[in-house]
Amino acid sequence: MISANLEWVKSRIAEAASKAGSPPETIRLVAVSKTVSVEKIIEAHEAGAELFGENRVQEALEKIERLGQDGPNWHFIGHLQKNKVNQLLGRFDLIHSVDSAALAQVINEKSLARNLITPVLIQVNVSGEASKFGMAPNELESALRALSKLVAVRVEGLMTIPPYAPDPEKSRNVFARLRELRDQMDELGMEGICLKELSMGMSNDFAVAIEEGATLVRVGSAIFGDRPPG
Ligand SMILES: *Cc1c(COP(=O)(O)O)cnc(C)c1O
C-alpha cells in the first residue's frame, strides 16, 4: 500500500516536472510522517523514500532515535518555538519553517555555540491568512538582509503553505507568487543568500506546485493515508 502510493506520487512528480521542463531529479520528495508510526516509516524508507518531514520536535526526536544513524534524512517542517531550537539542532538536514528574524537569531546563537551551520528556509505567508505562520512578503527583504549577517544560519530558499483549497488550481497563484518573490530577492544579490529551494505543494496540490517551480514537495497523506483528525 505505502509502496504503491509512493510509486504513484513519484510518477506524478516526474509528470509534473516534465510539464515544467525541469529534470525530475531536481525535485525532492519530503515524505511527511507526522503521526505515522516508526514501522510505517521503515516501510516507506525500504520502498525508496529517502527524506522524511516532521512537525513536532519531541515526536521527531523519538523517531530519529529509533531509526538510528543509518536511517533516512529528516527535515523539520512545523512551527518552531525558540526554546526547542537547541534540541533540534544537528538532527535535521533542513528546517523549512523559520518564520521570524528573531527565531533565526536564536538558531544562529545556538548553532555558533555548537560549531554548526544550520540550513534553513524562510516560511512566507503569501496569502496573508491570519491563522498561518510566516513572514509577510513585504517583510522579507529586510529579514533576509538581517539573516545574511548570521554566519551560522544558511538560508537556502523559501517555503509556503497556501490556504486550504480542495481545488489545487486555487493555489497556483500562491505558488507563482512565492517563486516571483524568490526571483526578486535573489536579484538583490545579498551576500550569503542563495535561494535555490522552493518548498511548496502537499498531497492535493504538489503537481501544480512543481509546475510553478517547487524543488521540495511535502507529501503526507498521499503516501501514508489519511491522518486521524486533530
Ligand atoms: C502535514 C503537512 C504536510 C503534508 O500534508 P498532506 O496534505 O498530508 O500531504 C505538508 N506540509 C506541512 C507543513 C504539514 O504540516
JSON list of N, CA, C and O in Angstrom, two decimals, residues 42-98:
[
{"chain": "A", "resi": 42, "resn": "ILE", "atom": "N", "xyz": [9.64, 2.97, 8.31]},
{"chain": "A", "resi": 42, "resn": "ILE", "atom": "CA", "xyz": [10.62, 1.98, 7.82]},
{"chain": "A", "resi": 42, "resn": "ILE", "atom": "C", "xyz": [10.14, 1.37, 6.51]},
{"chain": "A", "resi": 42, "resn": "ILE", "atom": "O", "xyz": [10.89, 1.23, 5.55]},
{"chain": "A", "resi": 43, "resn": "GLU", "atom": "N", "xyz": [8.84, 1.07, 6.46]},
{"chain": "A", "resi": 43, "resn": "GLU", "atom": "CA", "xyz": [8.27, 0.51, 5.23]},
{"chain": "A", "resi": 43, "resn": "GLU", "atom": "C", "xyz": [8.47, 1.49, 4.05]},
{"chain": "A", "resi": 43, "resn": "GLU", "atom": "O", "xyz": [8.88, 1.08, 2.96]},
{"chain": "A", "resi": 44, "resn": "ALA", "atom": "N", "xyz": [8.20, 2.76, 4.30]},
{"chain": "A", "resi": 44, "resn": "ALA", "atom": "CA", "xyz": [8.36, 3.76, 3.23]},
{"chain": "A", "resi": 44, "resn": "ALA", "atom": "C", "xyz": [9.83, 3.91, 2.85]},
{"chain": "A", "resi": 44, "resn": "ALA", "atom": "O", "xyz": [10.17, 4.06, 1.67]},
{"chain": "A", "resi": 45, "resn": "HIS", "atom": "N", "xyz": [10.69, 3.89, 3.85]},
{"chain": "A", "resi": 45, "resn": "HIS", "atom": "CA", "xyz": [12.13, 4.02, 3.59]},
{"chain": "A", "resi": 45, "resn": "HIS", "atom": "C", "xyz": [12.61, 2.86, 2.72]},
{"chain": "A", "resi": 45, "resn": "HIS", "atom": "O", "xyz": [13.32, 3.05, 1.73]},
{"chain": "A", "resi": 46, "resn": "GLU", "atom": "N", "xyz": [12.15, 1.65, 3.06]},
{"chain": "A", "resi": 46, "resn": "GLU", "atom": "CA", "xyz": [12.55, 0.48, 2.27]},
{"chain": "A", "resi": 46, "resn": "GLU", "atom": "C", "xyz": [11.97, 0.52, 0.86]},
{"chain": "A", "resi": 46, "resn": "GLU", "atom": "O", "xyz": [12.54, 0.00, -0.08]},
{"chain": "A", "resi": 47, "resn": "ALA", "atom": "N", "xyz": [10.82, 1.20, 0.74]},
{"chain": "A", "resi": 47, "resn": "ALA", "atom": "CA", "xyz": [10.20, 1.32, -0.59]},
{"chain": "A", "resi": 47, "resn": "ALA", "atom": "C", "xyz": [10.82, 2.47, -1.39]},
{"chain": "A", "resi": 47, "resn": "ALA", "atom": "O", "xyz": [10.40, 2.75, -2.51]},
{"chain": "A", "resi": 48, "resn": "GLY", "atom": "N", "xyz": [11.78, 3.17, -0.81]},
{"chain": "A", "resi": 48, "resn": "GLY", "atom": "CA", "xyz": [12.51, 4.18, -1.59]},
{"chain": "A", "resi": 48, "resn": "GLY", "atom": "C", "xyz": [12.33, 5.63, -1.18]},
{"chain": "A", "resi": 48, "resn": "GLY", "atom": "O", "xyz": [12.84, 6.52, -1.86]},
{"chain": "A", "resi": 49, "resn": "ALA", "atom": "N", "xyz": [11.61, 5.90, -0.08]},
{"chain": "A", "resi": 49, "resn": "ALA", "atom": "CA", "xyz": [11.53, 7.29, 0.40]},
{"chain": "A", "resi": 49, "resn": "ALA", "atom": "C", "xyz": [12.82, 7.58, 1.17]},
{"chain": "A", "resi": 49, "resn": "ALA", "atom": "O", "xyz": [13.21, 6.80, 2.04]},
{"chain": "A", "resi": 50, "resn": "GLU", "atom": "N", "xyz": [13.48, 8.68, 0.82]},
{"chain": "A", "resi": 50, "resn": "GLU", "atom": "CA", "xyz": [14.80, 8.95, 1.42]},
{"chain": "A", "resi": 50, "resn": "GLU", "atom": "C", "xyz": [14.76, 10.04, 2.46]},
{"chain": "A", "resi": 50, "resn": "GLU", "atom": "O", "xyz": [15.70, 10.21, 3.24]},
{"chain": "A", "resi": 51, "resn": "LEU", "atom": "N", "xyz": [13.67, 10.80, 2.45]},
{"chain": "A", "resi": 51, "resn": "LEU", "atom": "CA", "xyz": [13.65, 12.04, 3.20]},
{"chain": "A", "resi": 51, "resn": "LEU", "atom": "C", "xyz": [12.29, 12.17, 3.87]},
{"chain": "A", "resi": 51, "resn": "LEU", "atom": "O", "xyz": [11.27, 12.03, 3.20]},
{"chain": "A", "resi": 52, "resn": "PHE", "atom": "N", "xyz": [12.29, 12.38, 5.19]},
{"chain": "A", "resi": 52, "resn": "PHE", "atom": "CA", "xyz": [11.04, 12.45, 5.93]},
{"chain": "A", "resi": 52, "resn": "PHE", "atom": "C", "xyz": [10.88, 13.81, 6.59]},
{"chain": "A", "resi": 52, "resn": "PHE", "atom": "O", "xyz": [11.87, 14.43, 7.01]},
{"chain": "A", "resi": 53, "resn": "GLY", "atom": "N", "xyz": [9.63, 14.27, 6.69]},
{"chain": "A", "resi": 53, "resn": "GLY", "atom": "CA", "xyz": [9.34, 15.57, 7.30]},
{"chain": "A", "resi": 53, "resn": "GLY", "atom": "C", "xyz": [8.48, 15.39, 8.53]},
{"chain": "A", "resi": 53, "resn": "GLY", "atom": "O", "xyz": [7.52, 14.63, 8.53]},
{"chain": "A", "resi": 54, "resn": "GLU", "atom": "N", "xyz": [8.87, 16.08, 9.60]},
{"chain": "A", "resi": 54, "resn": "GLU", "atom": "CA", "xyz": [8.12, 16.03, 10.86]},
{"chain": "A", "resi": 54, "resn": "GLU", "atom": "C", "xyz": [7.84, 17.45, 11.33]},
{"chain": "A", "resi": 54, "resn": "GLU", "atom": "O", "xyz": [8.62, 18.37, 11.07]},
{"chain": "A", "resi": 55, "resn": "ASN", "atom": "N", "xyz": [6.74, 17.62, 12.08]},
{"chain": "A", "resi": 55, "resn": "ASN", "atom": "CA", "xyz": [6.38, 18.97, 12.51]},
{"chain": "A", "resi": 55, "resn": "ASN", "atom": "C", "xyz": [6.36, 19.15, 14.03]},
{"chain": "A", "resi": 55, "resn": "ASN", "atom": "O", "xyz": [5.99, 20.22, 14.50]},
{"chain": "A", "resi": 56, "resn": "ARG", "atom": "N", "xyz": [6.68, 18.10, 14.78]},
{"chain": "A", "resi": 56, "resn": "ARG", "atom": "CA", "xyz": [6.75, 18.27, 16.24]},
{"chain": "A", "resi": 56, "resn": "ARG", "atom": "C", "xyz": [8.10, 17.77, 16.72]},
{"chain": "A", "resi": 56, "resn": "ARG", "atom": "O", "xyz": [8.50, 16.64, 16.41]},
{"chain": "A", "resi": 57, "resn": "VAL", "atom": "N", "xyz": [8.78, 18.61, 17.51]},
{"chain": "A", "resi": 57, "resn": "VAL", "atom": "CA", "xyz": [10.16, 18.31, 17.89]},
{"chain": "A", "resi": 57, "resn": "VAL", "atom": "C", "xyz": [10.25, 16.99, 18.65]},
{"chain": "A", "resi": 57, "resn": "VAL", "atom": "O", "xyz": [11.04, 16.11, 18.30]},
{"chain": "A", "resi": 58, "resn": "GLN", "atom": "N", "xyz": [9.44, 16.83, 19.69]},
{"chain": "A", "resi": 58, "resn": "GLN", "atom": "CA", "xyz": [9.54, 15.65, 20.54]},
{"chain": "A", "resi": 58, "resn": "GLN", "atom": "C", "xyz": [9.29, 14.36, 19.76]},
{"chain": "A", "resi": 58, "resn": "GLN", "atom": "O", "xyz": [10.06, 13.40, 19.83]},
{"chain": "A", "resi": 59, "resn": "GLU", "atom": "N", "xyz": [8.18, 14.37, 19.01]},
{"chain": "A", "resi": 59, "resn": "GLU", "atom": "CA", "xyz": [7.82, 13.20, 18.21]},
{"chain": "A", "resi": 59, "resn": "GLU", "atom": "C", "xyz": [8.95, 12.85, 17.22]},
{"chain": "A", "resi": 59, "resn": "GLU", "atom": "O", "xyz": [9.33, 11.69, 17.07]},
{"chain": "A", "resi": 60, "resn": "ALA", "atom": "N", "xyz": [9.48, 13.89, 16.59]},
{"chain": "A", "resi": 60, "resn": "ALA", "atom": "CA", "xyz": [10.53, 13.67, 15.59]},
{"chain": "A", "resi": 60, "resn": "ALA", "atom": "C", "xyz": [11.78, 13.08, 16.23]},
{"chain": "A", "resi": 60, "resn": "ALA", "atom": "O", "xyz": [12.37, 12.12, 15.71]},
{"chain": "A", "resi": 61, "resn": "LEU", "atom": "N", "xyz": [12.18, 13.62, 17.39]},
{"chain": "A", "resi": 61, "resn": "LEU", "atom": "CA", "xyz": [13.42, 13.15, 18.02]},
{"chain": "A", "resi": 61, "resn": "LEU", "atom": "C", "xyz": [13.30, 11.69, 18.43]},
{"chain": "A", "resi": 61, "resn": "LEU", "atom": "O", "xyz": [14.26, 10.92, 18.30]},
{"chain": "A", "resi": 62, "resn": "GLU", "atom": "N", "xyz": [12.12, 11.30, 18.89]},
{"chain": "A", "resi": 62, "resn": "GLU", "atom": "CA", "xyz": [11.93, 9.90, 19.26]},
{"chain": "A", "resi": 62, "resn": "GLU", "atom": "C", "xyz": [12.09, 8.98, 18.04]},
{"chain": "A", "resi": 62, "resn": "GLU", "atom": "O", "xyz": [12.72, 7.93, 18.11]},
{"chain": "A", "resi": 63, "resn": "LYS", "atom": "N", "xyz": [11.51, 9.41, 16.93]},
{"chain": "A", "resi": 63, "resn": "LYS", "atom": "CA", "xyz": [11.61, 8.59, 15.71]},
{"chain": "A", "resi": 63, "resn": "LYS", "atom": "C", "xyz": [13.04, 8.54, 15.19]},
{"chain": "A", "resi": 63, "resn": "LYS", "atom": "O", "xyz": [13.53, 7.48, 14.77]},
{"chain": "A", "resi": 64, "resn": "ILE", "atom": "N", "xyz": [13.71, 9.69, 15.22]},
{"chain": "A", "resi": 64, "resn": "ILE", "atom": "CA", "xyz": [15.08, 9.74, 14.72]},
{"chain": "A", "resi": 64, "resn": "ILE", "atom": "C", "xyz": [15.97, 8.82, 15.55]},
{"chain": "A", "resi": 64, "resn": "ILE", "atom": "O", "xyz": [16.80, 8.07, 15.02]},
{"chain": "A", "resi": 65, "resn": "GLU", "atom": "N", "xyz": [15.74, 8.86, 16.86]},
{"chain": "A", "resi": 65, "resn": "GLU", "atom": "CA", "xyz": [16.47, 7.99, 17.78]},
{"chain": "A", "resi": 65, "resn": "GLU", "atom": "C", "xyz": [16.26, 6.52, 17.41]},
{"chain": "A", "resi": 65, "resn": "GLU", "atom": "O", "xyz": [17.19, 5.74, 17.30]},
{"chain": "A", "resi": 66, "resn": "ARG", "atom": "N", "xyz": [15.00, 6.16, 17.19]},
{"chain": "A", "resi": 66, "resn": "ARG", "atom": "CA", "xyz": [14.69, 4.75, 16.91]},
{"chain": "A", "resi": 66, "resn": "ARG", "atom": "C", "xyz": [15.23, 4.28, 15.56]},
{"chain": "A", "resi": 66, "resn": "ARG", "atom": "O", "xyz": [15.56, 3.12, 15.38]},
{"chain": "A", "resi": 67, "resn": "LEU", "atom": "N", "xyz": [15.25, 5.20, 14.59]},
{"chain": "A", "resi": 67, "resn": "LEU", "atom": "CA", "xyz": [15.72, 4.78, 13.25]},
{"chain": "A", "resi": 67, "resn": "LEU", "atom": "C", "xyz": [17.23, 4.81, 13.13]},
{"chain": "A", "resi": 67, "resn": "LEU", "atom": "O", "xyz": [17.79, 4.23, 12.19]},
{"chain": "A", "resi": 68, "resn": "GLY", "atom": "N", "xyz": [17.89, 5.54, 14.03]},
{"chain": "A", "resi": 68, "resn": "GLY", "atom": "CA", "xyz": [19.34, 5.46, 14.12]},
{"chain": "A", "resi": 68, "resn": "GLY", "atom": "C", "xyz": [20.10, 6.22, 13.04]},
{"chain": "A", "resi": 68, "resn": "GLY", "atom": "O", "xyz": [19.54, 6.82, 12.13]},
{"chain": "A", "resi": 69, "resn": "GLN", "atom": "N", "xyz": [21.41, 6.15, 13.17]},
{"chain": "A", "resi": 69, "resn": "GLN", "atom": "CA", "xyz": [22.35, 6.88, 12.32]},
{"chain": "A", "resi": 69, "resn": "GLN", "atom": "C", "xyz": [22.22, 6.54, 10.84]},
{"chain": "A", "resi": 69, "resn": "GLN", "atom": "O", "xyz": [22.39, 7.40, 9.99]},
{"chain": "A", "resi": 70, "resn": "ASP", "atom": "N", "xyz": [21.97, 5.25, 10.55]},
{"chain": "A", "resi": 70, "resn": "ASP", "atom": "CA", "xyz": [21.91, 4.85, 9.15]},
{"chain": "A", "resi": 70, "resn": "ASP", "atom": "C", "xyz": [20.52, 5.01, 8.55]},
{"chain": "A", "resi": 70, "resn": "ASP", "atom": "O", "xyz": [20.26, 4.56, 7.44]},
{"chain": "A", "resi": 71, "resn": "GLY", "atom": "N", "xyz": [19.63, 5.63, 9.31]},
{"chain": "A", "resi": 71, "resn": "GLY", "atom": "CA", "xyz": [18.27, 5.82, 8.84]},
{"chain": "A", "resi": 71, "resn": "GLY", "atom": "C", "xyz": [18.17, 6.89, 7.77]},
{"chain": "A", "resi": 71, "resn": "GLY", "atom": "O", "xyz": [19.18, 7.33, 7.22]},
{"chain": "A", "resi": 72, "resn": "PRO", "atom": "N", "xyz": [16.95, 7.30, 7.45]},
{"chain": "A", "resi": 72, "resn": "PRO", "atom": "CA", "xyz": [16.73, 8.30, 6.42]},
{"chain": "A", "resi": 72, "resn": "PRO", "atom": "C", "xyz": [17.17, 9.71, 6.86]},
{"chain": "A", "resi": 72, "resn": "PRO", "atom": "O", "xyz": [17.59, 9.90, 8.00]},
{"chain": "A", "resi": 73, "resn": "ASN", "atom": "N", "xyz": [17.04, 10.66, 5.97]},
{"chain": "A", "resi": 73, "resn": "ASN", "atom": "CA", "xyz": [17.27, 12.08, 6.30]},
{"chain": "A", "resi": 73, "resn": "ASN", "atom": "C", "xyz": [15.97, 12.70, 6.78]},
{"chain": "A", "resi": 73, "resn": "ASN", "atom": "O", "xyz": [14.88, 12.28, 6.38]},
{"chain": "A", "resi": 74, "resn": "TRP", "atom": "N", "xyz": [16.11, 13.73, 7.60]},
{"chain": "A", "resi": 74, "resn": "TRP", "atom": "CA", "xyz": [14.95, 14.37, 8.21]},
{"chain": "A", "resi": 74, "resn": "TRP", "atom": "C", "xyz": [14.93, 15.87, 7.97]},
{"chain": "A", "resi": 74, "resn": "TRP", "atom": "O", "xyz": [15.96, 16.53, 8.08]},
{"chain": "A", "resi": 75, "resn": "HIS", "atom": "N", "xyz": [13.73, 16.37, 7.68]},
{"chain": "A", "resi": 75, "resn": "HIS", "atom": "CA", "xyz": [13.52, 17.82, 7.59]},
{"chain": "A", "resi": 75, "resn": "HIS", "atom": "C", "xyz": [12.48, 18.22, 8.64]},
{"chain": "A", "resi": 75, "resn": "HIS", "atom": "O", "xyz": [11.52, 17.48, 8.86]},
{"chain": "A", "resi": 76, "resn": "PHE", "atom": "N", "xyz": [12.66, 19.38, 9.23]},
{"chain": "A", "resi": 76, "resn": "PHE", "atom": "CA", "xyz": [11.67, 19.88, 10.17]},
{"chain": "A", "resi": 76, "resn": "PHE", "atom": "C", "xyz": [10.76, 20.86, 9.43]},
{"chain": "A", "resi": 76, "resn": "PHE", "atom": "O", "xyz": [11.24, 21.82, 8.82]},
{"chain": "A", "resi": 77, "resn": "ILE", "atom": "N", "xyz": [9.44, 20.64, 9.50]},
{"chain": "A", "resi": 77, "resn": "ILE", "atom": "CA", "xyz": [8.51, 21.44, 8.68]},
{"chain": "A", "resi": 77, "resn": "ILE", "atom": "C", "xyz": [7.47, 22.18, 9.51]},
{"chain": "A", "resi": 77, "resn": "ILE", "atom": "O", "xyz": [6.60, 22.85, 8.96]},
{"chain": "A", "resi": 78, "resn": "GLY", "atom": "N", "xyz": [7.53, 22.07, 10.86]},
{"chain": "A", "resi": 78, "resn": "GLY", "atom": "CA", "xyz": [6.47, 22.66, 11.68]},
{"chain": "A", "resi": 78, "resn": "GLY", "atom": "C", "xyz": [6.87, 23.98, 12.31]},
{"chain": "A", "resi": 78, "resn": "GLY", "atom": "O", "xyz": [8.02, 24.41, 12.21]},
{"chain": "A", "resi": 79, "resn": "HIS", "atom": "N", "xyz": [5.94, 24.61, 12.98]},
{"chain": "A", "resi": 79, "resn": "HIS", "atom": "CA", "xyz": [6.24, 25.84, 13.70]},
{"chain": "A", "resi": 79, "resn": "HIS", "atom": "C", "xyz": [7.23, 25.52, 14.82]},
{"chain": "A", "resi": 79, "resn": "HIS", "atom": "O", "xyz": [7.04, 24.58, 15.58]},
{"chain": "A", "resi": 80, "resn": "LEU", "atom": "N", "xyz": [8.29, 26.31, 14.89]},
{"chain": "A", "resi": 80, "resn": "LEU", "atom": "CA", "xyz": [9.36, 26.02, 15.84]},
{"chain": "A", "resi": 80, "resn": "LEU", "atom": "C", "xyz": [9.40, 27.09, 16.93]},
{"chain": "A", "resi": 80, "resn": "LEU", "atom": "O", "xyz": [9.49, 28.28, 16.63]},
{"chain": "A", "resi": 81, "resn": "GLN", "atom": "N", "xyz": [9.32, 26.62, 18.18]},
{"chain": "A", "resi": 81, "resn": "GLN", "atom": "CA", "xyz": [9.45, 27.56, 19.30]},
{"chain": "A", "resi": 81, "resn": "GLN", "atom": "C", "xyz": [10.91, 27.74, 19.64]},
{"chain": "A", "resi": 81, "resn": "GLN", "atom": "O", "xyz": [11.70, 26.79, 19.57]},
{"chain": "A", "resi": 82, "resn": "LYS", "atom": "N", "xyz": [11.24, 28.95, 20.07]},
{"chain": "A", "resi": 82, "resn": "LYS", "atom": "CA", "xyz": [12.67, 29.26, 20.32]},
{"chain": "A", "resi": 82, "resn": "LYS", "atom": "C", "xyz": [13.27, 28.35, 21.37]},
{"chain": "A", "resi": 82, "resn": "LYS", "atom": "O", "xyz": [14.44, 27.97, 21.28]},
{"chain": "A", "resi": 83, "resn": "ASN", "atom": "N", "xyz": [12.46, 27.96, 22.37]},
{"chain": "A", "resi": 83, "resn": "ASN", "atom": "CA", "xyz": [13.02, 27.13, 23.45]},
{"chain": "A", "resi": 83, "resn": "ASN", "atom": "C", "xyz": [13.24, 25.67, 23.04]},
{"chain": "A", "resi": 83, "resn": "ASN", "atom": "O", "xyz": [13.75, 24.88, 23.81]},
{"chain": "A", "resi": 84, "resn": "LYS", "atom": "N", "xyz": [12.85, 25.33, 21.80]},
{"chain": "A", "resi": 84, "resn": "LYS", "atom": "CA", "xyz": [13.09, 23.96, 21.30]},
{"chain": "A", "resi": 84, "resn": "LYS", "atom": "C", "xyz": [14.28, 23.89, 20.35]},
{"chain": "A", "resi": 84, "resn": "LYS", "atom": "O", "xyz": [14.67, 22.80, 19.92]},
{"chain": "A", "resi": 85, "resn": "VAL", "atom": "N", "xyz": [14.83, 25.04, 20.02]},
{"chain": "A", "resi": 85, "resn": "VAL", "atom": "CA", "xyz": [15.86, 25.08, 18.99]},
{"chain": "A", "resi": 85, "resn": "VAL", "atom": "C", "xyz": [17.05, 24.18, 19.33]},
{"chain": "A", "resi": 85, "resn": "VAL", "atom": "O", "xyz": [17.52, 23.40, 18.50]},
{"chain": "A", "resi": 86, "resn": "ASN", "atom": "N", "xyz": [17.48, 24.26, 20.57]},
{"chain": "A", "resi": 86, "resn": "ASN", "atom": "CA", "xyz": [18.68, 23.51, 20.94]},
{"chain": "A", "resi": 86, "resn": "ASN", "atom": "C", "xyz": [18.51, 22.00, 20.76]},
{"chain": "A", "resi": 86, "resn": "ASN", "atom": "O", "xyz": [19.43, 21.31, 20.33]},
{"chain": "A", "resi": 87, "resn": "GLN", "atom": "N", "xyz": [17.31, 21.51, 21.08]},
{"chain": "A", "resi": 87, "resn": "GLN", "atom": "CA", "xyz": [17.05, 20.07, 20.96]},
{"chain": "A", "resi": 87, "resn": "GLN", "atom": "C", "xyz": [17.12, 19.60, 19.51]},
{"chain": "A", "resi": 87, "resn": "GLN", "atom": "O", "xyz": [17.40, 18.45, 19.22]},
{"chain": "A", "resi": 88, "resn": "LEU", "atom": "N", "xyz": [16.75, 20.52, 18.63]},
{"chain": "A", "resi": 88, "resn": "LEU", "atom": "CA", "xyz": [16.58, 20.13, 17.24]},
{"chain": "A", "resi": 88, "resn": "LEU", "atom": "C", "xyz": [17.86, 20.26, 16.40]},
{"chain": "A", "resi": 88, "resn": "LEU", "atom": "O", "xyz": [18.04, 19.55, 15.41]},
{"chain": "A", "resi": 89, "resn": "LEU", "atom": "N", "xyz": [18.76, 21.13, 16.85]},
{"chain": "A", "resi": 89, "resn": "LEU", "atom": "CA", "xyz": [19.97, 21.39, 16.05]},
{"chain": "A", "resi": 89, "resn": "LEU", "atom": "C", "xyz": [20.81, 20.14, 15.85]},
{"chain": "A", "resi": 89, "resn": "LEU", "atom": "O", "xyz": [20.98, 19.34, 16.76]},
{"chain": "A", "resi": 90, "resn": "GLY", "atom": "N", "xyz": [21.31, 19.98, 14.65]},
{"chain": "A", "resi": 90, "resn": "GLY", "atom": "CA", "xyz": [22.17, 18.86, 14.33]},
{"chain": "A", "resi": 90, "resn": "GLY", "atom": "C", "xyz": [21.42, 17.58, 14.00]},
{"chain": "A", "resi": 90, "resn": "GLY", "atom": "O", "xyz": [22.02, 16.60, 13.59]},
{"chain": "A", "resi": 91, "resn": "ARG", "atom": "N", "xyz": [20.11, 17.58, 14.19]},
{"chain": "A", "resi": 91, "resn": "ARG", "atom": "CA", "xyz": [19.32, 16.37, 13.94]},
{"chain": "A", "resi": 91, "resn": "ARG", "atom": "C", "xyz": [18.61, 16.41, 12.59]},
{"chain": "A", "resi": 91, "resn": "ARG", "atom": "O", "xyz": [18.15, 15.39, 12.10]},
{"chain": "A", "resi": 92, "resn": "PHE", "atom": "N", "xyz": [18.46, 17.60, 12.03]},
{"chain": "A", "resi": 92, "resn": "PHE", "atom": "CA", "xyz": [17.70, 17.76, 10.78]},
{"chain": "A", "resi": 92, "resn": "PHE", "atom": "C", "xyz": [18.60, 18.36, 9.70]},
{"chain": "A", "resi": 92, "resn": "PHE", "atom": "O", "xyz": [19.41, 19.23, 9.99]},
{"chain": "A", "resi": 93, "resn": "ASP", "atom": "N", "xyz": [18.42, 17.90, 8.48]},
{"chain": "A", "resi": 93, "resn": "ASP", "atom": "CA", "xyz": [19.22, 18.43, 7.39]},
{"chain": "A", "resi": 93, "resn": "ASP", "atom": "C", "xyz": [18.72, 19.79, 6.93]},
{"chain": "A", "resi": 93, "resn": "ASP", "atom": "O", "xyz": [19.46, 20.54, 6.30]},
{"chain": "A", "resi": 94, "resn": "LEU", "atom": "N", "xyz": [17.44, 20.08, 7.20]},
{"chain": "A", "resi": 94, "resn": "LEU", "atom": "CA", "xyz": [16.90, 21.37, 6.78]},
{"chain": "A", "resi": 94, "resn": "LEU", "atom": "C", "xyz": [15.69, 21.71, 7.65]},
{"chain": "A", "resi": 94, "resn": "LEU", "atom": "O", "xyz": [14.86, 20.84, 7.94]},
{"chain": "A", "resi": 95, "resn": "ILE", "atom": "N", "xyz": [15.61, 22.97, 8.07]},
{"chain": "A", "resi": 95, "resn": "ILE", "atom": "CA", "xyz": [14.42, 23.47, 8.76]},
{"chain": "A", "resi": 95, "resn": "ILE", "atom": "C", "xyz": [13.65, 24.32, 7.74]},
{"chain": "A", "resi": 95, "resn": "ILE", "atom": "O", "xyz": [14.18, 25.32, 7.24]},
{"chain": "A", "resi": 96, "resn": "HIS", "atom": "N", "xyz": [12.42, 23.91, 7.40]},
{"chain": "A", "resi": 96, "resn": "HIS", "atom": "CA", "xyz": [11.65, 24.60, 6.35]},
{"chain": "A", "resi": 96, "resn": "HIS", "atom": "C", "xyz": [10.94, 25.84, 6.86]},
{"chain": "A", "resi": 96, "resn": "HIS", "atom": "O", "xyz": [10.38, 26.58, 6.07]},
{"chain": "A", "resi": 97, "resn": "SER", "atom": "N", "xyz": [10.84, 26.00, 8.17]},
{"chain": "A", "resi": 97, "resn": "SER", "atom": "CA", "xyz": [9.78, 26.82, 8.73]},
{"chain": "A", "resi": 97, "resn": "SER", "atom": "C", "xyz": [10.29, 27.93, 9.65]},
{"chain": "A", "resi": 97, "resn": "SER", "atom": "O", "xyz": [9.71, 28.18, 10.69]},
{"chain": "A", "resi": 98, "resn": "VAL", "atom": "N", "xyz": [11.36, 28.61, 9.23]},
{"chain": "A", "resi": 98, "resn": "VAL", "atom": "CA", "xyz": [11.82, 29.77, 10.01]},
{"chain": "A", "resi": 98, "resn": "VAL", "atom": "C", "xyz": [10.92, 30.94, 9.65]},
{"chain": "A", "resi": 98, "resn": "VAL", "atom": "O", "xyz": [10.88, 31.38, 8.50]}
]
